[in-house]
């Protein structure tokens, strides 16, 4: 490497791949491609670049032993390919609703992995009960911080510039991975909407504290509620999954009825039943209920662009409130 005419000394790459090269990412994928070999049946490893997630359903102490054994398998891979895992950077997150879960401790390099109530994975904060409370608070704090930065630096900018800063810098963050954590408690829904309402007041310059003024700002900017946008996104993903456009399995879904003279259309999915909110309001159970309420011609639409255009004309929030 040469910087300002000074050439660095060459060095041998003993492990890993060189960074900053065009083929570096491809070489890295080839390098770690066999990391999951040798893991026990039922243990899953998810990789995204150098971020890895190892998980298993724990039903008995035997499952704990198997998961620890799989950690040791990864350590053998690490030793073979001269990688280095850092126990201090690893976390153990137990997701369960049980009052007395099976106690467990996992180790890497004989160092216990610290247990946590929540952990960030690919930008989403997952908590032990799947309530997503940590995700909401963290995301809202970051969005408000970004919005405050925009306000300080673009106070005298044109409305169009302010609006584009919100739609380009703030709204993508408040909607990131929303089909996963879409809230069902009204207080969480309203707290998220407050981010957009603050942005609308800033863009329009209309800070009047009068009833209906916030809606006036949003209507002027043609900004639909964030809840509406989240529902649209979930339905679009659901439809793409049904049509095999994206790789999300839908084989577990089943139609409730067949076409009959009594009005069955054969395109209504069976409902999911659960006593646990984390499952009841998760992606498939929740989105399936909304999809079932769509007009038949919309459900049967195989053109995604046209499907999106159709659901944009439907009041999905009202549709959601029907069940």
Coordinates of C-alpha atoms in Angstrom, one line a residue:
X1 CA 0.0 0.0 0.0
X2 CA 1.2 3.5 -0.9
X3 CA 0.1 6.6 1.0
X4 CA 1.4 10.0 0.1
X5 CA 4.4 8.4 -1.6
X6 CA 5.3 6.2 1.3
X7 CA 5.1 2.4 0.7
X8 CA 4.3 0.1 3.6
X9 CA 6.2 -3.1 4.1
X10 CA 4.6 -6.4 2.9
X11 CA 3.2 -8.8 5.4
X12 CA 2.0 -12.4 5.3
X13 CA -1.7 -13.0 5.8
X14 CA -1.8 -16.0 8.2
X15 CA -5.5 -16.3 8.6
X16 CA -8.7 -14.6 7.4
X17 CA -8.8 -12.6 4.2
X18 CA -7.3 -9.2 3.2
X19 CA -9.7 -6.3 3.9
X20 CA -10.5 -3.5 1.5
X21 CA -10.3 -5.7 -1.6
X22 CA -12.9 -6.2 -4.3
X23 CA -12.9 -10.0 -3.8
X24 CA -12.5 -9.8 -0.1
X25 CA -16.2 -10.4 0.8
X26 CA -16.3 -13.4 -1.6
X27 CA -13.1 -14.9 -0.2
X28 CA -14.5 -14.4 3.3
X29 CA -17.7 -16.3 2.5
X30 CA -15.6 -19.1 1.0
X31 CA -13.5 -19.1 4.1
X32 CA -16.3 -19.5 6.6
X33 CA -18.6 -21.6 4.3
X34 CA -18.1 -24.8 6.2
X35 CA -18.4 -23.4 9.7
X36 CA -21.8 -25.1 10.3
X37 CA -20.5 -28.6 9.4
X38 CA -20.7 -31.0 12.3
X39 CA -23.4 -29.2 14.3
X40 CA -26.0 -31.4 15.9
X41 CA -29.4 -31.9 14.4
X42 CA -31.8 -29.2 15.7
X43 CA -29.0 -26.7 16.3
X44 CA -29.1 -23.8 13.8
X45 CA -26.4 -21.3 12.8
X46 CA -27.3 -18.1 11.1
X47 CA -24.5 -16.0 9.5
X48 CA -24.5 -12.5 8.1
X49 CA -21.0 -11.5 7.2
X50 CA -19.0 -11.9 10.4
X51 CA -22.0 -11.8 12.6
X52 CA -23.2 -15.3 13.7
X53 CA -26.1 -16.6 15.8
X54 CA -26.2 -20.1 17.2
X55 CA -29.5 -21.3 18.7
X56 CA -31.5 -24.3 19.7
X57 CA -34.8 -25.2 21.3
X58 CA -34.1 -26.2 24.9
X59 CA -36.6 -28.8 26.2
X60 CA -34.3 -30.7 28.6
X61 CA -30.9 -30.6 30.2
X62 CA -29.7 -32.9 27.4
X63 CA -30.4 -30.0 24.9
X64 CA -28.1 -27.8 27.0
X65 CA -25.3 -30.4 26.8
X66 CA -25.8 -30.6 23.0
X67 CA -25.7 -26.8 22.5
X68 CA -22.4 -26.7 24.6
X69 CA -21.0 -29.5 22.5
X70 CA -21.9 -27.5 19.3
X71 CA -20.0 -24.5 20.8
X72 CA -17.0 -26.7 21.2
X73 CA -17.4 -27.9 17.6
X74 CA -17.2 -24.2 16.5
X75 CA -14.1 -23.8 18.6
X76 CA -12.5 -26.7 16.8
X77 CA -13.3 -25.0 13.5
X78 CA -11.9 -21.8 14.9
X79 CA -8.6 -23.5 15.9
X80 CA -8.3 -25.3 12.5
X81 CA -8.7 -22.1 10.5
X82 CA -6.8 -19.8 12.9
X83 CA -9.8 -17.6 13.8
X84 CA -10.4 -16.2 17.2
X85 CA -13.7 -16.0 19.1
X86 CA -14.0 -13.4 21.8
X87 CA -16.1 -14.7 24.7
X88 CA -16.5 -11.1 26.0
X89 CA -18.2 -10.1 22.7
X90 CA -20.7 -13.1 22.9
X91 CA -24.0 -13.0 24.7
X92 CA -26.4 -15.7 25.9
X93 CA -30.1 -14.7 25.4
X94 CA -32.8 -17.1 26.7
X95 CA -36.2 -16.5 25.0
X96 CA -38.9 -18.1 27.1
X97 CA -42.2 -17.4 28.9
X98 CA -41.6 -20.1 31.5
X99 CA -41.5 -19.0 35.1
X100 CA -38.8 -21.6 35.9
X101 CA -36.7 -22.2 32.8
X102 CA -34.0 -24.9 32.9
X103 CA -30.8 -23.2 34.2
X104 CA -27.9 -23.2 31.9
X105 CA -24.4 -21.8 31.4
X106 CA -22.4 -21.9 28.2
X107 CA -18.7 -21.4 27.8
X108 CA -16.3 -20.4 25.1
X109 CA -12.6 -21.0 25.8
X110 CA -13.7 -22.1 29.3
X111 CA -15.1 -18.6 29.9
X112 CA -18.8 -18.3 30.8
X113 CA -20.8 -16.4 28.3
X114 CA -22.7 -13.6 30.0
X115 CA -26.5 -13.9 30.0
X116 CA -28.6 -10.9 29.0
X117 CA -32.3 -10.0 28.9
X118 CA -31.9 -8.4 25.5
X119 CA -29.4 -8.4 22.6
X120 CA -29.1 -6.6 19.3
X121 CA -29.0 -8.7 16.2
X122 CA -28.7 -7.1 12.7
X123 CA -29.9 -3.8 14.1
X124 CA -33.0 -5.2 16.0
X125 CA -33.1 -5.5 19.8
X126 CA -34.5 -8.9 20.8
X127 CA -35.6 -9.3 24.4
X128 CA -36.2 -12.5 26.4
X129 CA -40.0 -12.2 26.2
X130 CA -40.2 -10.9 22.6
X131 CA -42.1 -7.8 23.8
X132 CA -39.9 -5.6 21.7
X133 CA -39.9 -2.9 24.3
X134 CA -36.2 -2.4 24.1
X135 CA -36.4 -2.2 20.3
X136 CA -39.0 0.6 20.6
X137 CA -37.2 2.7 23.1
X138 CA -33.8 2.3 21.4
X139 CA -35.3 3.1 18.0
X140 CA -37.3 6.1 19.1
X141 CA -34.3 7.6 20.9
X142 CA -32.2 7.3 17.8
X143 CA -34.9 8.7 15.6
X144 CA -35.5 11.7 17.9
X145 CA -31.7 12.3 18.0
X146 CA -31.5 12.3 14.2
X147 CA -34.5 14.6 13.9
X148 CA -33.0 17.0 16.5
X149 CA -29.8 17.1 14.4
X150 CA -31.9 17.9 11.2
X151 CA -33.7 20.7 13.1
X152 CA -30.5 22.3 14.3
X153 CA -28.9 22.3 10.9
X154 CA -31.9 22.8 8.5
X155 CA -34.1 25.2 10.5
X156 CA -34.2 27.7 7.6
X157 CA -34.2 25.1 4.8
X158 CA -37.2 24.8 2.3
X159 CA -40.0 22.5 3.3
X160 CA -39.1 20.1 0.5
X161 CA -35.5 19.7 1.8
X162 CA -36.8 19.2 5.4
X163 CA -39.3 16.6 4.2
X164 CA -36.7 14.7 2.2
X165 CA -34.4 14.6 5.2
X166 CA -37.1 13.0 7.3
X167 CA -38.1 10.5 4.7
X168 CA -34.5 9.7 3.9
X169 CA -32.9 9.7 7.3
X170 CA -35.5 9.2 10.0
X171 CA -38.5 7.2 8.6
X172 CA -36.3 4.4 7.2
X173 CA -34.9 3.9 10.7
X174 CA -38.3 4.0 12.4
X175 CA -39.5 1.4 9.9
X176 CA -36.5 -0.9 9.8
X177 CA -37.5 -4.5 10.1
X178 CA -41.0 -3.4 11.2
X179 CA -42.8 -6.6 10.1
X180 CA -40.9 -8.3 12.9
X181 CA -41.6 -6.0 15.8
X182 CA -44.8 -4.3 14.7
X183 CA -46.4 -3.2 18.0
X184 CA -50.0 -4.2 19.1
X185 CA -50.2 -2.1 22.3
X186 CA -51.7 1.3 21.6
X187 CA -49.2 3.2 23.7
X188 CA -46.3 1.8 21.6
X189 CA -48.1 2.6 18.4
X190 CA -48.7 6.2 19.6
X191 CA -45.1 6.6 20.7
X192 CA -43.9 5.7 17.3
X193 CA -46.4 8.0 15.6
X194 CA -45.1 10.9 17.8
X195 CA -41.8 10.7 15.8
X196 CA -43.6 11.5 12.6
X197 CA -45.8 14.1 14.2
X198 CA -42.7 16.0 15.4
X199 CA -41.2 15.8 12.0
X200 CA -44.4 17.1 10.4
X201 CA -44.5 20.1 12.7
X202 CA -40.9 20.9 11.8
X203 CA -41.4 20.5 8.1
X204 CA -44.6 22.6 7.9
X205 CA -43.5 25.1 10.6
X206 CA -47.0 24.8 12.0
X207 CA -46.6 24.4 15.8
X208 CA -50.0 25.5 16.8
X209 CA -51.3 23.6 19.8
X210 CA -54.9 23.1 18.5
X211 CA -57.1 20.1 18.1
X212 CA -56.7 18.5 14.7
X213 CA -53.6 20.6 13.9
X214 CA -51.3 17.5 13.8
X215 CA -53.6 15.8 11.3
X216 CA -53.6 18.9 9.2
X217 CA -49.8 18.8 9.0
X218 CA -49.8 15.1 8.0
X219 CA -52.5 15.6 5.4
X220 CA -50.7 18.6 3.9
X221 CA -47.5 16.5 3.6
X222 CA -49.5 13.4 2.4
X223 CA -47.8 11.3 5.1
X224 CA -50.0 8.3 6.1
X225 CA -49.7 7.0 9.6
X226 CA -46.7 4.8 10.3
X227 CA -49.1 2.1 11.5
X228 CA -50.7 2.1 8.0
X229 CA -47.3 1.9 6.3
X230 CA -46.3 -1.0 8.5
X231 CA -49.4 -3.0 7.6
X232 CA -48.9 -2.3 3.9
X233 CA -45.3 -3.6 4.2
X234 CA -46.4 -6.7 6.0
X235 CA -49.1 -7.5 3.4
X236 CA -46.6 -7.0 0.5
X237 CA -44.1 -9.3 2.1
X238 CA -46.8 -11.9 2.8
X239 CA -48.1 -11.7 -0.8
X240 CA -44.5 -12.1 -2.2
X241 CA -44.0 -15.1 0.1
X242 CA -47.2 -16.7 -1.1
X243 CA -46.2 -16.2 -4.7
X244 CA -42.7 -17.6 -4.0
X245 CA -41.1 -14.3 -5.1
X246 CA -39.1 -14.2 -1.8
X247 CA -37.7 -17.1 0.1
X248 CA -40.0 -17.1 3.1
X249 CA -41.7 -20.6 3.7
X250 CA -45.5 -20.6 3.7
X251 CA -46.1 -24.3 3.6
X252 CA -47.5 -24.2 7.1
X253 CA -50.4 -22.1 6.0
X254 CA -53.6 -23.8 5.1
X255 CA -56.9 -22.5 3.6
X256 CA -59.9 -22.7 5.9
X257 CA -62.6 -23.6 3.4
X258 CA -63.4 -24.5 -0.1
X259 CA -65.7 -22.6 -2.5
X260 CA -69.3 -23.2 -1.4
X261 CA -72.8 -21.9 -2.2
X262 CA -72.8 -20.3 1.3
X263 CA -70.1 -17.9 0.3
X264 CA -66.8 -19.6 1.0
X265 CA -64.2 -18.4 -1.5
X266 CA -61.5 -21.0 -0.8
X267 CA -58.9 -18.2 -0.3
X268 CA -59.2 -17.7 3.4
X269 CA -56.4 -19.0 5.6
X270 CA -57.0 -20.8 8.8
X271 CA -56.4 -18.6 11.9
X272 CA -53.6 -19.2 14.3
X273 CA -54.6 -19.8 17.9
X274 CA -52.4 -18.8 20.8
X275 CA -52.6 -17.6 24.4
X276 CA -49.2 -15.9 24.1
X277 CA -49.1 -12.3 22.7
X278 CA -45.6 -12.8 21.3
X279 CA -47.0 -15.5 19.0
X280 CA -50.5 -14.1 18.4
X281 CA -49.1 -10.8 17.1
X282 CA -46.1 -12.2 15.3
X283 CA -45.8 -11.9 11.5
X284 CA -47.8 -14.9 10.2
X285 CA -50.7 -15.0 12.7
X286 CA -51.2 -11.2 12.5
X287 CA -50.7 -10.7 8.8
X288 CA -52.9 -13.7 7.9
X289 CA -55.8 -12.2 9.8
X290 CA -55.5 -8.9 7.9
X291 CA -55.0 -10.6 4.5
X292 CA -58.2 -12.7 5.1
X293 CA -60.1 -9.4 5.4
X294 CA -59.0 -8.1 2.0
X295 CA -61.4 -8.2 -0.9
X296 CA -61.1 -11.4 -2.9
X297 CA -59.9 -9.6 -6.1
X298 CA -57.0 -8.1 -4.1
X299 CA -56.0 -11.4 -2.5
X300 CA -56.0 -13.1 -5.9
X301 CA -53.8 -10.3 -7.5
X302 CA -50.5 -11.8 -8.6
X303 CA -49.0 -8.5 -9.8
X304 CA -47.2 -7.1 -6.8
X305 CA -47.1 -3.5 -8.0
X306 CA -50.8 -3.6 -8.7
X307 CA -51.4 -5.4 -5.4
X308 CA -49.5 -2.7 -3.6
X309 CA -51.5 0.0 -5.4
X310 CA -54.8 -1.7 -4.3
X311 CA -53.9 -2.0 -0.6
X312 CA -52.7 1.6 -0.6
X313 CA -56.4 2.5 -1.2
X314 CA -57.7 0.4 1.7
X315 CA -57.9 1.7 5.3
X316 CA -55.8 -1.1 6.8
X317 CA -55.9 0.2 10.3
X318 CA -59.7 0.0 10.3
X319 CA -59.5 -3.5 8.8
X320 CA -57.1 -4.5 11.5
X321 CA -59.5 -3.3 14.2
X322 CA -62.2 -5.7 12.9
X323 CA -60.7 -8.7 14.7

